[in-house]
Every structure is written in C-alpha cells, then in structure tokens.
PDB file of C-alpha atoms in Angstrom:
ATOM      1  CA  ASP A   1      -3.969 -34.568   8.474  1.00 63.00           C
ATOM      2  CA  ALA A   2      -0.215 -33.397   9.036  1.00 74.00           C
ATOM      3  CA  GLY A   3       0.355 -29.854   9.614  1.00 92.00           C
ATOM      4  CA  VAL A   4       2.992 -27.776   8.831  1.00 96.00           C
ATOM      5  CA  THR A   5       6.427 -29.562  10.182  1.00 96.00           C
ATOM      6  CA  GLN A   6       9.815 -27.935  10.459  1.00 97.00           C
ATOM      7  CA  SER A   7      13.339 -29.068  10.979  1.00 96.00           C
ATOM      8  CA  PRO A   8      15.303 -28.891  12.837  1.00 97.00           C
ATOM      9  CA  THR A   9      13.578 -27.436  16.016  1.00 96.00           C
ATOM     10  CA  HIS A  10      16.831 -26.150  17.338  1.00 96.00           C
ATOM     11  CA  LEU A  11      20.127 -25.144  15.944  1.00 96.00           C
ATOM     12  CA  ILE A  12      23.528 -23.520  17.095  1.00 97.00           C
ATOM     13  CA  LYS A  13      25.739 -21.904  14.653  1.00 97.00           C
ATOM     14  CA  THR A  14      28.798 -19.427  14.793  1.00 97.00           C
ATOM     15  CA  ARG A  15      29.059 -16.297  12.686  1.00 97.00           C
ATOM     16  CA  GLY A  16      30.057 -16.647   9.402  1.00 97.00           C
ATOM     17  CA  GLN A  17      28.707 -20.023   8.821  1.00 97.00           C
ATOM     18  CA  GLN A  18      25.630 -21.047   6.769  1.00 98.00           C
ATOM     19  CA  VAL A  19      22.267 -22.568   8.073  1.00 98.00           C
ATOM     20  CA  THR A  20      19.639 -24.227   6.119  1.00 98.00           C
ATOM     21  CA  LEU A  21      16.222 -24.952   7.531  1.00 98.00           C
ATOM     22  CA  ARG A  22      13.592 -27.186   6.006  1.00 98.00           C
ATOM     23  CA  CYS A  23       9.819 -26.999   6.204  1.00 98.00           C
ATOM     24  CA  SER A  24       7.021 -29.348   4.790  1.00 97.00           C
ATOM     25  CA  PRO A  25       3.803 -27.530   4.225  1.00 96.00           C
ATOM     26  CA  LYS A  26       0.049 -28.739   5.282  1.00 94.00           C
ATOM     27  CA  SER A  27      -1.096 -31.507   3.208  1.00 92.00           C
ATOM     28  CA  GLY A  28      -2.515 -30.294  -0.132  1.00 88.00           C
ATOM     29  CA  HIS A  29      -0.988 -26.872   0.477  1.00 91.00           C
ATOM     30  CA  ASP A  30       1.126 -25.269  -2.499  1.00 92.00           C
ATOM     31  CA  THR A  31       2.396 -21.927  -1.013  1.00 93.00           C
ATOM     32  CA  VAL A  32       5.129 -21.671   1.685  1.00 96.00           C
ATOM     33  CA  SER A  33       5.978 -18.300   3.331  1.00 96.00           C
ATOM     34  CA  TRP A  34       8.804 -17.902   5.872  1.00 98.00           C
ATOM     35  CA  TYR A  35       9.259 -15.443   8.731  1.00 98.00           C
ATOM     36  CA  GLN A  36      11.948 -14.463  11.326  1.00 98.00           C
ATOM     37  CA  GLN A  37      10.574 -13.890  14.718  1.00 97.00           C
ATOM     38  CA  ALA A  38      13.047 -12.078  16.994  1.00 95.00           C
ATOM     39  CA  LEU A  39      12.847 -12.621  21.068  1.00 92.00           C
ATOM     40  CA  GLY A  40       9.758 -10.733  22.230  1.00 89.00           C
ATOM     41  CA  GLN A  41       8.593  -9.296  18.781  1.00 93.00           C
ATOM     42  CA  GLY A  42       6.116 -10.006  15.958  1.00 95.00           C
ATOM     43  CA  PRO A  43       7.105 -12.090  13.012  1.00 97.00           C
ATOM     44  CA  GLN A  44       8.800 -10.265  10.215  1.00 97.00           C
ATOM     45  CA  PHE A  45       8.002 -11.709   6.430  1.00 97.00           C
ATOM     46  CA  ILE A  46      11.220 -12.899   4.669  1.00 98.00           C
ATOM     47  CA  PHE A  47       9.487 -14.464   1.340  1.00 96.00           C
ATOM     48  CA  GLN A  48       6.931 -16.354  -0.204  1.00 95.00           C
ATOM     49  CA  TYR A  49       7.428 -19.313  -2.619  1.00 95.00           C
ATOM     50  CA  TYR A  50       5.014 -20.412  -5.103  1.00 92.00           C
ATOM     51  CA  GLU A  51       5.315 -22.970  -8.164  1.00 90.00           C
ATOM     52  CA  GLU A  52       9.049 -23.351  -6.969  1.00 94.00           C
ATOM     53  CA  GLU A  53       9.789 -19.227  -7.714  1.00 94.00           C
ATOM     54  CA  GLU A  54       9.732 -16.607  -5.041  1.00 94.00           C
ATOM     55  CA  ARG A  55       6.701 -14.346  -5.145  1.00 91.00           C
ATOM     56  CA  GLN A  56       7.233 -12.136  -2.889  1.00 92.00           C
ATOM     57  CA  ARG A  57      10.150 -10.672  -0.701  1.00 95.00           C
ATOM     58  CA  GLY A  58      10.178  -8.686   2.385  1.00 94.00           C
ATOM     59  CA  ASN A  59      12.983  -6.412   3.438  1.00 94.00           C
ATOM     60  CA  PHE A  60      15.921  -9.125   4.092  1.00 97.00           C
ATOM     61  CA  PRO A  61      19.224  -8.842   2.505  1.00 96.00           C
ATOM     62  CA  ASP A  62      20.284 -11.440  -0.384  1.00 96.00           C
ATOM     63  CA  ARG A  63      22.026 -13.533   2.287  1.00 97.00           C
ATOM     64  CA  PHE A  64      18.556 -15.011   2.833  1.00 98.00           C
ATOM     65  CA  SER A  65      17.742 -17.414   0.101  1.00 97.00           C
ATOM     66  CA  GLY A  66      15.244 -20.157  -0.392  1.00 97.00           C
ATOM     67  CA  HIS A  67      13.870 -22.676  -2.426  1.00 97.00           C
ATOM     68  CA  GLN A  68      10.744 -24.763  -3.365  1.00 97.00           C
ATOM     69  CA  PHE A  69      10.900 -28.064  -4.284  1.00 97.00           C
ATOM     70  CA  PRO A  70       7.887 -29.920  -6.615  1.00 96.00           C
ATOM     71  CA  ASN A  71       6.495 -31.535  -3.642  1.00 95.00           C
ATOM     72  CA  TYR A  72       5.709 -28.082  -2.279  1.00 96.00           C
ATOM     73  CA  SER A  73       8.465 -28.319   0.464  1.00 97.00           C
ATOM     74  CA  SER A  74      10.938 -25.532   1.078  1.00 98.00           C
ATOM     75  CA  GLU A  75      14.114 -24.563   2.384  1.00 98.00           C
ATOM     76  CA  LEU A  76      15.536 -21.225   3.856  1.00 98.00           C
ATOM     77  CA  ASN A  77      19.029 -20.612   3.570  1.00 98.00           C
ATOM     78  CA  VAL A  78      21.184 -18.072   5.507  1.00 98.00           C
ATOM     79  CA  ASN A  79      24.554 -17.295   4.511  1.00 97.00           C
ATOM     80  CA  ALA A  80      27.289 -15.441   6.520  1.00 97.00           C
ATOM     81  CA  LEU A  81      25.380 -15.597   9.612  1.00 97.00           C
ATOM     82  CA  TRP A  82      25.684 -12.916  12.206  1.00 96.00           C
ATOM     83  CA  LEU A  83      24.794 -12.560  15.714  1.00 96.00           C
ATOM     84  CA  GLY A  84      21.481 -10.605  14.819  1.00 96.00           C
ATOM     85  CA  ASP A  85      20.263 -13.505  12.990  1.00 98.00           C
ATOM     86  CA  SER A  86      19.305 -15.461  16.045  1.00 98.00           C
ATOM     87  CA  ALA A  87      15.614 -15.724  16.107  1.00 97.00           C
ATOM     88  CA  LEU A  88      12.743 -18.213  15.947  1.00 97.00           C
ATOM     89  CA  TYR A  89      12.188 -18.821  12.108  1.00 98.00           C
ATOM     90  CA  LEU A  90       8.635 -19.835  11.097  1.00 97.00           C
ATOM     91  CA  CYS A  91       7.334 -21.387   8.274  1.00 97.00           C
ATOM     92  CA  ALA A  92       3.669 -20.962   6.988  1.00 96.00           C
ATOM     93  CA  SER A  93       1.572 -22.481   3.998  1.00 95.00           C
ATOM     94  CA  SER A  94      -1.548 -21.864   2.206  1.00 91.00           C
ATOM     95  CA  LEU A  95      -3.410 -22.763  -0.801  1.00 87.00           C
ATOM     96  CA  SER A  96      -3.723 -20.338  -3.367  1.00 81.00           C
ATOM     97  CA  VAL A  97      -6.550 -21.695  -5.514  1.00 67.00           C
ATOM     98  CA  LEU A  98      -8.925 -20.566  -2.792  1.00 69.00           C
ATOM     99  CA  ALA A  99     -10.700 -17.507  -2.772  1.00 65.00           C
ATOM    100  CA  GLY A 100     -11.164 -14.602  -0.546  1.00 67.00           C
ATOM    101  CA  VAL A 101     -10.105 -14.800   2.992  1.00 65.00           C
ATOM    102  CA  ALA A 102      -9.685 -18.512   2.648  1.00 71.00           C
ATOM    103  CA  LYS A 103      -6.683 -18.406   0.190  1.00 71.00           C
ATOM    104  CA  ASN A 104      -4.940 -15.654   2.806  1.00 77.00           C
ATOM    105  CA  ILE A 105      -5.010 -18.075   5.966  1.00 88.00           C
ATOM    106  CA  GLN A 106      -1.600 -18.928   6.795  1.00 92.00           C
ATOM    107  CA  TYR A 107      -1.010 -22.122   9.002  1.00 94.00           C
ATOM    108  CA  PHE A 108       2.295 -22.148  10.577  1.00 96.00           C
ATOM    109  CA  GLY A 109       4.781 -24.741  12.029  1.00 95.00           C
ATOM    110  CA  ALA A 110       6.435 -24.826  15.472  1.00 94.00           C
ATOM    111  CA  GLY A 111       9.428 -23.102  14.430  1.00 96.00           C
ATOM    112  CA  THR A 112      13.124 -23.514  14.178  1.00 97.00           C
ATOM    113  CA  ARG A 113      15.203 -21.661  16.953  1.00 97.00           C
ATOM    114  CA  LEU A 114      18.308 -20.460  15.729  1.00 98.00           C
ATOM    115  CA  SER A 115      20.943 -19.388  17.800  1.00 97.00           C
ATOM    116  CA  VAL A 116      24.099 -17.613  16.565  1.00 97.00           C
ATOM    117  CA  LEU A 117      27.180 -17.445  18.442  1.00 95.00           C
TER     118      LEU A 117
ATOM    119  CA  ALA B   1       3.620   0.130   4.199  1.00 61.00           C
ATOM    120  CA  GLN B   2       1.105  -1.261   6.718  1.00 66.00           C
ATOM    121  CA  THR B   3       1.796  -0.629  10.438  1.00 90.00           C
ATOM    122  CA  VAL B   4      -0.012  -2.683  13.194  1.00 96.00           C
ATOM    123  CA  THR B   5       0.030  -1.384  16.890  1.00 97.00           C
ATOM    124  CA  GLN B   6      -0.891  -3.475  19.811  1.00 97.00           C
ATOM    125  CA  SER B   7      -0.564  -1.322  22.547  1.00 95.00           C
ATOM    126  CA  GLN B   8      -0.896  -3.406  25.656  1.00 96.00           C
ATOM    127  CA  PRO B   9       2.393  -5.543  26.142  1.00 95.00           C
ATOM    128  CA  GLU B  10       0.808  -7.489  28.920  1.00 97.00           C
ATOM    129  CA  MET B  11      -2.675  -8.430  30.230  1.00 97.00           C
ATOM    130  CA  SER B  12      -3.777 -10.500  33.154  1.00 97.00           C
ATOM    131  CA  VAL B  13      -7.169 -11.837  33.498  1.00 97.00           C
ATOM    132  CA  GLN B  14      -8.749 -14.301  35.917  1.00 97.00           C
ATOM    133  CA  GLU B  15     -10.305 -17.573  34.998  1.00 97.00           C
ATOM    134  CA  ALA B  16     -13.637 -17.461  33.759  1.00 97.00           C
ATOM    135  CA  GLU B  17     -13.323 -13.643  33.251  1.00 97.00           C
ATOM    136  CA  THR B  18     -13.348 -11.256  30.229  1.00 98.00           C
ATOM    137  CA  VAL B  19     -10.391  -9.784  28.803  1.00 98.00           C
ATOM    138  CA  THR B  20     -10.236  -7.522  25.577  1.00 98.00           C
ATOM    139  CA  LEU B  21      -7.200  -6.832  23.345  1.00 98.00           C
ATOM    140  CA  SER B  22      -6.547  -3.773  21.572  1.00 98.00           C
ATOM    141  CA  CYS B  23      -4.995  -3.466  17.965  1.00 98.00           C
ATOM    142  CA  THR B  24      -5.010  -0.548  15.461  1.00 97.00           C
ATOM    143  CA  TYR B  25      -3.472  -0.529  11.957  1.00 96.00           C
ATOM    144  CA  ASP B  26      -2.702   2.050   9.455  1.00 95.00           C
ATOM    145  CA  THR B  27      -3.542   1.408   5.588  1.00 92.00           C
ATOM    146  CA  SER B  28      -4.980   3.584   2.644  1.00 90.00           C
ATOM    147  CA  GLU B  29      -6.445   0.570   1.175  1.00 89.00           C
ATOM    148  CA  ASN B  30     -10.177  -0.010   1.287  1.00 90.00           C
ATOM    149  CA  ASN B  31     -10.248  -3.936   1.425  1.00 90.00           C
ATOM    150  CA  TYR B  32      -7.873  -5.926   3.545  1.00 92.00           C
ATOM    151  CA  TYR B  33      -7.797  -9.124   5.773  1.00 92.00           C
ATOM    152  CA  LEU B  34      -7.312  -8.762   9.466  1.00 95.00           C
ATOM    153  CA  PHE B  35      -6.460 -11.617  11.813  1.00 96.00           C
ATOM    154  CA  TRP B  36      -5.709 -12.525  15.346  1.00 98.00           C
ATOM    155  CA  TYR B  37      -3.039 -15.378  15.829  1.00 97.00           C
ATOM    156  CA  LYS B  38      -2.300 -17.019  19.454  1.00 97.00           C
ATOM    157  CA  GLN B  39       1.017 -18.386  20.028  1.00 96.00           C
ATOM    158  CA  PRO B  40       1.509 -20.405  23.061  1.00 94.00           C
ATOM    159  CA  PRO B  41       4.737 -21.295  24.939  1.00 87.00           C
ATOM    160  CA  SER B  42       4.804 -24.112  22.503  1.00 82.00           C
ATOM    161  CA  ARG B  43       5.581 -21.825  19.982  1.00 85.00           C
ATOM    162  CA  GLN B  44       3.247 -22.618  16.937  1.00 89.00           C
ATOM    163  CA  MET B  45       1.102 -19.964  15.671  1.00 93.00           C
ATOM    164  CA  ILE B  46      -2.410 -20.747  15.685  1.00 95.00           C
ATOM    165  CA  LEU B  47      -5.050 -18.911  14.164  1.00 95.00           C
ATOM    166  CA  VAL B  48      -7.681 -17.457  16.530  1.00 97.00           C
ATOM    167  CA  ILE B  49     -10.234 -15.494  14.023  1.00 95.00           C
ATOM    168  CA  ARG B  50     -10.204 -13.613  11.115  1.00 93.00           C
ATOM    169  CA  GLN B  51     -12.240 -10.703   9.578  1.00 93.00           C
ATOM    170  CA  GLU B  52     -12.703  -9.367   6.216  1.00 91.00           C
ATOM    171  CA  ALA B  53     -12.599  -5.553   6.006  1.00 91.00           C
ATOM    172  CA  TYR B  54     -15.772  -5.398   3.318  1.00 89.00           C
ATOM    173  CA  LYS B  55     -18.089  -7.306   5.938  1.00 87.00           C
ATOM    174  CA  GLN B  56     -19.496  -5.085   8.607  1.00 83.00           C
ATOM    175  CA  GLN B  57     -20.329  -8.192  10.766  1.00 90.00           C
ATOM    176  CA  ASN B  58     -18.142  -8.526  13.525  1.00 93.00           C
ATOM    177  CA  ALA B  59     -16.284 -12.281  13.048  1.00 92.00           C
ATOM    178  CA  THR B  60     -16.990 -14.605  16.440  1.00 93.00           C
ATOM    179  CA  GLU B  61     -15.441 -18.074  16.998  1.00 93.00           C
ATOM    180  CA  ASN B  62     -16.576 -19.695  20.183  1.00 95.00           C
ATOM    181  CA  ARG B  63     -15.483 -17.643  23.228  1.00 97.00           C
ATOM    182  CA  PHE B  64     -13.271 -15.176  20.858  1.00 97.00           C
ATOM    183  CA  SER B  65     -15.135 -12.181  19.184  1.00 97.00           C
ATOM    184  CA  VAL B  66     -13.685  -8.882  17.188  1.00 97.00           C
ATOM    185  CA  ASN B  67     -14.964  -5.287  17.409  1.00 97.00           C
ATOM    186  CA  PHE B  68     -14.056  -4.287  14.178  1.00 96.00           C
ATOM    187  CA  GLN B  69     -14.205  -0.766  13.543  1.00 96.00           C
ATOM    188  CA  LYS B  70     -13.121   0.145  10.183  1.00 95.00           C
ATOM    189  CA  ALA B  71     -13.250   4.107  10.205  1.00 94.00           C
ATOM    190  CA  ALA B  72     -11.155   3.865  13.610  1.00 95.00           C
ATOM    191  CA  LYS B  73      -8.990   1.270  12.026  1.00 96.00           C
ATOM    192  CA  SER B  74      -9.120  -0.867  15.246  1.00 97.00           C
ATOM    193  CA  PHE B  75      -9.575  -4.468  15.505  1.00 97.00           C
ATOM    194  CA  SER B  76      -9.814  -5.831  18.645  1.00 98.00           C
ATOM    195  CA  LEU B  77     -10.167  -9.328  20.450  1.00 98.00           C
ATOM    196  CA  LYS B  78     -12.386 -10.086  23.078  1.00 98.00           C
ATOM    197  CA  ILE B  79     -11.673 -13.585  24.837  1.00 98.00           C
ATOM    198  CA  SER B  80     -14.737 -14.109  27.149  1.00 97.00           C
ATOM    199  CA  ASP B  81     -14.830 -17.205  29.774  1.00 97.00           C
ATOM    200  CA  SER B  82     -11.197 -17.293  29.903  1.00 97.00           C
ATOM    201  CA  GLN B  83      -9.531 -20.674  30.583  1.00 97.00           C
ATOM    202  CA  LEU B  84      -5.957 -21.436  31.681  1.00 96.00           C
ATOM    203  CA  GLY B  85      -5.252 -22.812  27.978  1.00 95.00           C
ATOM    204  CA  ASP B  86      -5.621 -19.057  26.465  1.00 97.00           C
ATOM    205  CA  THR B  87      -2.314 -18.215  28.143  1.00 97.00           C
ATOM    206  CA  ALA B  88      -0.306 -17.263  25.268  1.00 97.00           C
ATOM    207  CA  MET B  89       1.039 -14.410  23.330  1.00 97.00           C
ATOM    208  CA  TYR B  90      -1.551 -13.006  20.974  1.00 98.00           C
ATOM    209  CA  PHE B  91      -0.496 -11.170  17.495  1.00 98.00           C
ATOM    210  CA  CYS B  92      -2.901  -8.802  15.328  1.00 98.00           C
ATOM    211  CA  ALA B  93      -2.069  -9.161  12.080  1.00 97.00           C
ATOM    212  CA  PHE B  94      -2.832  -7.434   8.338  1.00 95.00           C
ATOM    213  CA  MET B  95      -3.059  -8.423   4.805  1.00 92.00           C
ATOM    214  CA  LYS B  96      -3.653  -6.842   1.580  1.00 88.00           C
ATOM    215  CA  PRO B  97      -5.934  -8.748  -0.913  1.00 78.00           C
ATOM    216  CA  ASN B  98      -3.446  -9.365  -3.517  1.00 77.00           C
ATOM    217  CA  ASP B  99      -0.363  -9.265  -1.253  1.00 81.00           C
ATOM    218  CA  TYR B 100       0.928 -12.500   0.165  1.00 80.00           C
ATOM    219  CA  LYS B 101       2.363 -11.577   3.586  1.00 91.00           C
ATOM    220  CA  LEU B 102       1.067 -10.882   7.125  1.00 94.00           C
ATOM    221  CA  SER B 103       2.291  -7.981   8.981  1.00 96.00           C
ATOM    222  CA  PHE B 104       2.078  -8.388  12.629  1.00 97.00           C
ATOM    223  CA  GLY B 105       2.210  -6.203  15.862  1.00 97.00           C
ATOM    224  CA  ALA B 106       4.292  -6.833  18.487  1.00 96.00           C
ATOM    225  CA  GLY B 107       2.215  -8.978  20.449  1.00 97.00           C
ATOM    226  CA  THR B 108       0.244  -8.983  23.639  1.00 98.00           C
ATOM    227  CA  THR B 109       1.299 -11.682  26.048  1.00 97.00           C
ATOM    228  CA  VAL B 110      -1.938 -12.854  27.996  1.00 98.00           C
ATOM    229  CA  THR B 111      -1.825 -14.419  31.513  1.00 97.00           C
ATOM    230  CA  VAL B 112      -4.804 -16.557  32.971  1.00 97.00           C
ATOM    231  CA  ARG B 113      -4.777 -16.695  36.757  1.00 96.00           C
ATOM    232  CA  ALA B 114      -6.550 -19.500  38.455  1.00 95.00           C
TER     233      ALA B 114
END
C-alpha cells in the first residue's frame, strides 16, 4: 500500500521565482492538505483540497495556490518566492467518507525541502 | 483560533525508562480531536496516538499512552520502555470536528540515550 509521496525531495530557488510541488495521496484517499514547516517549528496549515476544490485555507497570501486533479493528486504553487518561504512543505492525505476521528486522521509524506536564496 | 502549547523544547531519557511530554491547548469547543505525531530525522510525520474529547477513557497504543484532562485542557503523552527508535520530534495537534486543519504545537525533541 503506497503511502503519501511528494516530489521533489529538495529544491533550491532564487527570490522572485515560482515553484511547483507535487503530492500523491495514500491509496484510496480523496483529500489532500498542505502544510508549511519552518525550521524548528510546528507545521502551519496552508490549505486543503477536496473534490478538486480548495475547501479551507489558512493564513497564507494569494501567492500560495494549489490544484487537485481527478486522480486526487495535488500541486502546491508558490509565486514570487522570497526568503521567508524557505521551509519544509508537507502534504497530508485523508479520506472524507469516514466518520468521526477516522475522517480526521491525516497521513503525511516526507515533505519537500525548499530553499530560497 | 486554537492554540497548542508544548512547554518542553527538549527532553532526554535513558533507554527503557519512561518520559512524559506535556501539551496544553486553548479552545471554546466542547468536542474536538487531539493527536500526537512523531517526526524522526527522516522528516515524515507519523501518527502516534489520537483522542476524541468526548471519550473520557485515555487512549493507549502499545508503549504510548495519554493523560487527557479535559477541564484543564491538557493532553500529555507518556512513552514507556523508551527505545532508541523513539528519538524524534513530537508534536501535539488539535482539530475541531467540522474543521479540516490540524493546529500544531511547536514540538518537543526527545532523545533516547543508550
């Protein structure tokens, strides 16, 4: 059973550039969430995608956008990169049809380490 | 907004001993979900244990158990018989029932010494 996979594992960009990160959810999962984790801190929620639409968004600027495809995979796009965007970006998947706490269990990938120079 | 506080940045424990990590949270909700996640150096966040607020019984998963004190808004994690593989960053997280985001604490680094 394939878990959550993210690509690439590492990425180096310069200020002002744009970046796209990719995520394939755990087999059978239909919901994808993205988090930003700065060094030494806990992850911060960026947004969640379900049925190819953004269902909820955290406190991140419009430079952060996403997409979910019919196969439930997802992309995170960040435009006009600046130094503060350097972080580990984590993707998590879950299954919405479950009830209670099971619905809310999110399974994480190993992340993409983004460095902005 | 919900806030999650982990007051211990680092903890060190001898192999086979027990360590307890603290977590407090702030919410006006009556029902919610609480989680402990482990993040080893490999970076992948792994679910350790979960608790539903309306269940009074404390959750247990093998060597991991929680002490959930709803009135005090406290959710501590106890790791018994610590193993070298338990060395990791541990995050406490909160979620409202009809919400979709996890709110994480700042984490506690646990080092298990041989």
